[in-house]
Short mmCIF file of C-alpha atoms in Angstrom, two decimals:
data_model
loop_
_atom_site.label_atom_id
_atom_site.label_comp_id
_atom_site.label_asym_id
_atom_site.label_seq_id
_atom_site.Cartn_x
_atom_site.Cartn_y
_atom_site.Cartn_z
CA GLU V 597 22.37 -47.24 25.64
CA THR V 598 22.28 -46.85 29.17
CA TYR V 599 24.01 -43.65 28.78
CA HIS V 600 21.45 -42.59 26.21
CA LYS V 601 18.76 -43.08 28.62
CA TYR V 602 20.34 -40.63 31.50
CA ILE V 603 23.27 -38.05 29.07
CA LYS V 604 20.86 -35.50 27.69
CA GLU V 605 23.63 -32.65 27.35
CA GLU V 606 27.62 -32.64 26.21
CA ILE V 607 29.29 -29.67 27.27
CA ALA V 608 32.71 -28.64 26.50
CA LEU V 609 34.00 -25.70 28.38
CA ASP V 610 36.95 -23.50 28.20
CA ASN V 611 38.24 -22.01 31.23
CA ASN V 612 35.89 -18.77 31.48
CA GLY V 613 34.07 -20.79 31.46
CA GLU V 614 32.25 -20.87 27.79
CA VAL V 615 30.64 -23.49 25.63
CA LYS V 616 33.21 -24.74 23.46
CA THR V 617 31.06 -26.70 19.85
CA ASP V 618 35.32 -27.08 18.53
CA VAL V 619 35.24 -30.28 20.34
CA LYS V 620 32.43 -32.71 21.93
CA ALA V 621 33.13 -33.75 25.68
CA PHE V 622 33.28 -37.51 25.09
CA ASP V 623 36.35 -36.96 22.92
CA VAL V 624 37.98 -34.57 25.56
CA ASP V 625 40.81 -36.98 26.50
CA LEU V 626 41.61 -35.49 30.15
CA ALA V 627 44.99 -37.11 30.39
CA LYS V 628 46.29 -34.49 27.24
CA GLU V 629 44.30 -31.60 29.05
CA LEU V 630 46.04 -31.84 32.28
CA LYS V 631 48.94 -31.67 30.71
CA LYS V 632 48.74 -28.47 29.09
CA ASP V 633 48.43 -25.37 30.18
CA VAL V 634 44.53 -25.00 32.15
CA GLU V 635 43.32 -21.93 29.54
CA LYS V 636 43.68 -23.83 26.53
CA GLN V 637 42.43 -26.88 28.04
CA ARG V 638 38.93 -28.01 27.77
CA PHE V 639 36.42 -29.13 30.54
CA PRO V 640 33.85 -31.99 29.81
CA LEU V 641 30.33 -31.92 31.99
CA TYR V 642 27.58 -33.74 31.29
CA VAL V 643 24.37 -32.84 32.00
CA ALA V 644 21.31 -36.27 33.73
CA ASP V 645 18.40 -36.77 33.66
CA VAL V 646 17.49 -39.23 36.23
CA GLU V 647 13.70 -39.55 37.15
CA GLY V 648 12.91 -35.77 36.10
CA LYS V 649 15.68 -34.78 37.93
CA LYS V 650 18.67 -33.41 37.13
CA PHE V 651 22.41 -34.00 37.76
CA TYR V 652 25.89 -32.34 36.65
CA VAL V 653 28.75 -34.77 35.85
CA ILE V 654 32.46 -34.06 35.59
CA PRO V 655 35.46 -36.91 35.17
CA LEU V 656 37.74 -35.84 37.42
CA ARG V 657 41.54 -37.34 36.97
CA GLY V 658 44.32 -36.42 39.60
CA ALA V 659 47.76 -38.20 40.55
CA GLY V 660 47.58 -41.07 43.25
CA LEU V 661 51.14 -42.40 45.28
CA TRP V 662 51.28 -44.67 42.36
CA ASP V 663 50.67 -42.72 39.26
CA ALA V 664 46.74 -41.55 37.65
CA ILE V 665 43.73 -42.01 38.84
CA TRP V 666 40.49 -40.18 38.28
CA GLY V 667 35.99 -40.69 38.38
CA TYR V 668 33.65 -38.49 37.75
CA VAL V 669 31.02 -36.91 40.08
CA SER V 670 27.28 -36.30 40.11
CA LEU V 671 26.16 -32.69 41.41
CA GLU V 672 22.93 -32.29 42.58
CA ASP V 673 21.36 -29.00 40.47
CA ASP V 674 21.67 -27.11 43.21
CA ILE V 675 25.85 -27.78 42.46
CA ASN V 676 26.86 -28.12 45.94
CA THR V 677 25.45 -31.77 47.04
CA VAL V 678 27.83 -34.93 45.11
CA LYS V 679 25.33 -37.28 44.48
CA VAL V 680 27.70 -40.11 43.03
CA ALA V 681 31.33 -40.64 43.39
CA VAL V 682 33.48 -43.09 41.26
CA PHE V 683 36.70 -43.62 41.12
CA ASP V 684 39.49 -45.72 40.29
CA HIS V 685 43.20 -45.99 38.66
CA LYS V 686 46.54 -47.28 37.20
CA GLY V 687 48.26 -49.31 39.63
CA GLU V 688 47.64 -47.95 43.35
CA THR V 689 48.48 -50.98 46.17
CA THR V 690 45.69 -53.06 46.28
CA GLY V 691 44.35 -53.47 49.52
CA LEU V 692 45.63 -49.68 50.10
CA GLY V 693 44.63 -46.98 47.80
CA GLY V 694 43.52 -49.05 45.39
CA GLU V 695 40.74 -49.58 48.19
CA ILE V 696 39.73 -45.80 46.09
CA THR V 697 37.06 -48.15 43.63
CA LYS V 698 35.86 -50.21 46.11
CA ALA V 699 31.62 -49.74 46.84
CA TRP V 700 32.90 -48.29 50.38
CA PHE V 701 34.71 -45.23 50.60
CA GLN V 702 33.04 -44.15 47.55
CA GLU V 703 29.95 -43.88 49.04
CA ARG V 704 31.20 -41.83 52.20
CA PHE V 705 30.95 -39.21 49.24
CA ALA V 706 26.81 -39.10 48.74
CA ASP V 707 25.48 -36.18 49.95
CA GLU V 708 28.65 -34.71 50.75
CA LYS V 709 28.43 -30.56 49.93
CA ILE V 710 31.38 -28.72 47.95
CA PHE V 711 30.83 -25.34 49.04
CA ASP V 712 31.77 -24.50 53.03
CA SER V 713 29.09 -22.61 54.95
CA SER V 714 31.16 -19.18 53.55
CA GLY V 715 29.76 -20.40 49.79
CA ASN V 716 33.97 -21.07 48.76
CA LEU V 717 34.35 -24.34 47.50
CA VAL V 718 36.49 -26.19 48.88
CA GLY V 719 35.78 -30.06 47.39
CA VAL V 720 35.49 -32.75 49.60
CA SER V 721 38.54 -33.50 51.53
CA VAL V 722 39.78 -37.32 52.57
CA VAL V 723 41.10 -37.02 56.02
CA LYS V 724 42.82 -38.67 57.61
CA GLY V 725 41.74 -39.99 60.98
CA TYR V 726 38.27 -38.40 60.53
CA GLY V 727 35.88 -38.64 63.39
CA GLY V 728 32.80 -36.26 62.02
CA GLY V 729 30.80 -39.56 61.78
CA ASN V 730 27.91 -38.67 58.83
CA ASN V 731 27.95 -34.99 59.21
CA LYS V 732 27.31 -33.61 55.53
CA ASP V 733 28.08 -30.29 55.84
CA ASP V 734 32.02 -30.85 56.50
CA ASN V 735 32.92 -31.01 53.69
CA ALA V 736 35.60 -34.46 54.68
CA VAL V 737 35.27 -37.74 54.93
CA ASP V 738 36.58 -40.57 56.17
CA ALA V 739 40.99 -41.76 55.12
CA ILE V 740 41.93 -45.09 53.61
CA SER V 741 44.00 -45.78 56.35
CA GLY V 742 48.01 -46.85 55.16
CA ALA V 743 46.82 -44.89 52.11
CA THR V 744 47.06 -40.85 52.86
CA ILE V 745 49.40 -39.95 49.89
CA THR V 746 46.28 -41.65 47.27
CA GLY V 747 43.07 -39.74 49.74
CA ASP V 748 45.24 -36.55 48.84
CA GLY V 749 44.85 -37.57 45.41
CA VAL V 750 41.41 -37.94 45.42
CA SER V 751 41.13 -34.94 47.83
CA ASP V 752 42.89 -32.17 45.03
CA MET V 753 41.85 -33.81 42.33
CA ILE V 754 38.50 -33.66 42.87
CA SER V 755 38.64 -29.39 44.57
CA GLU V 756 41.05 -28.69 41.61
CA ARG V 757 39.15 -30.16 38.65
CA LEU V 758 35.52 -28.80 40.41
CA GLN V 759 36.91 -24.80 39.66
CA ARG V 760 37.20 -25.00 36.71
CA TYR V 761 33.33 -25.92 36.40
CA LEU V 762 32.18 -23.22 38.35
CA PRO V 763 32.43 -19.86 36.00
CA TYR V 764 30.20 -22.29 33.63
CA PHE V 765 28.20 -23.03 36.75
CA LYS V 766 27.46 -18.56 37.87
CA LYS V 767 26.74 -17.34 33.95
CA GLN V 768 23.56 -20.24 34.57
CA THR V 769 20.55 -18.58 35.00
CA ASP V 770 18.63 -21.17 36.51
CA ILE V 771 21.87 -22.01 38.47
CA LYS V 772 21.96 -20.58 42.20
CA VAL V 773 25.86 -21.61 42.55
CA ALA V 774 27.33 -20.12 45.65
CA THR V 775 30.50 -17.68 45.53
#
């Protein structure tokens, strides 16, 4: 019920940003897609409406220290600002990499920018020894102590997956995307 309240559109994209009608976004299994050549992958995208404001929800999947990590990142309609990021894992170490599931870690991503000051997509990096405080324009958040490889996996997962959606966003006439 909540899903249908907020999600107004489900889109499956190909590597060129074209909408595919042969598969529904909700049926795309990212674990299986990542095993394919990128040219054959499908990329699910969900468009949400929350109190009249549009958000783009992008599913993520990558590799942590021990096994798969995954999650979602929600972008505001400027396609630059992270509204929410959530993560989960299959086998990261409790108290270390497993902390990616905790609200205190995920909240660090809110309002971060995914493009750098030159307009290049860089995602949001999890940085060991980060000293940027609450700077939301530096594309970085503080890492989890003792979870460097998991943090690197989160960084890689975000930047790699977001890169796949750029062709679609650049084709949309109602969206201004940095290049």
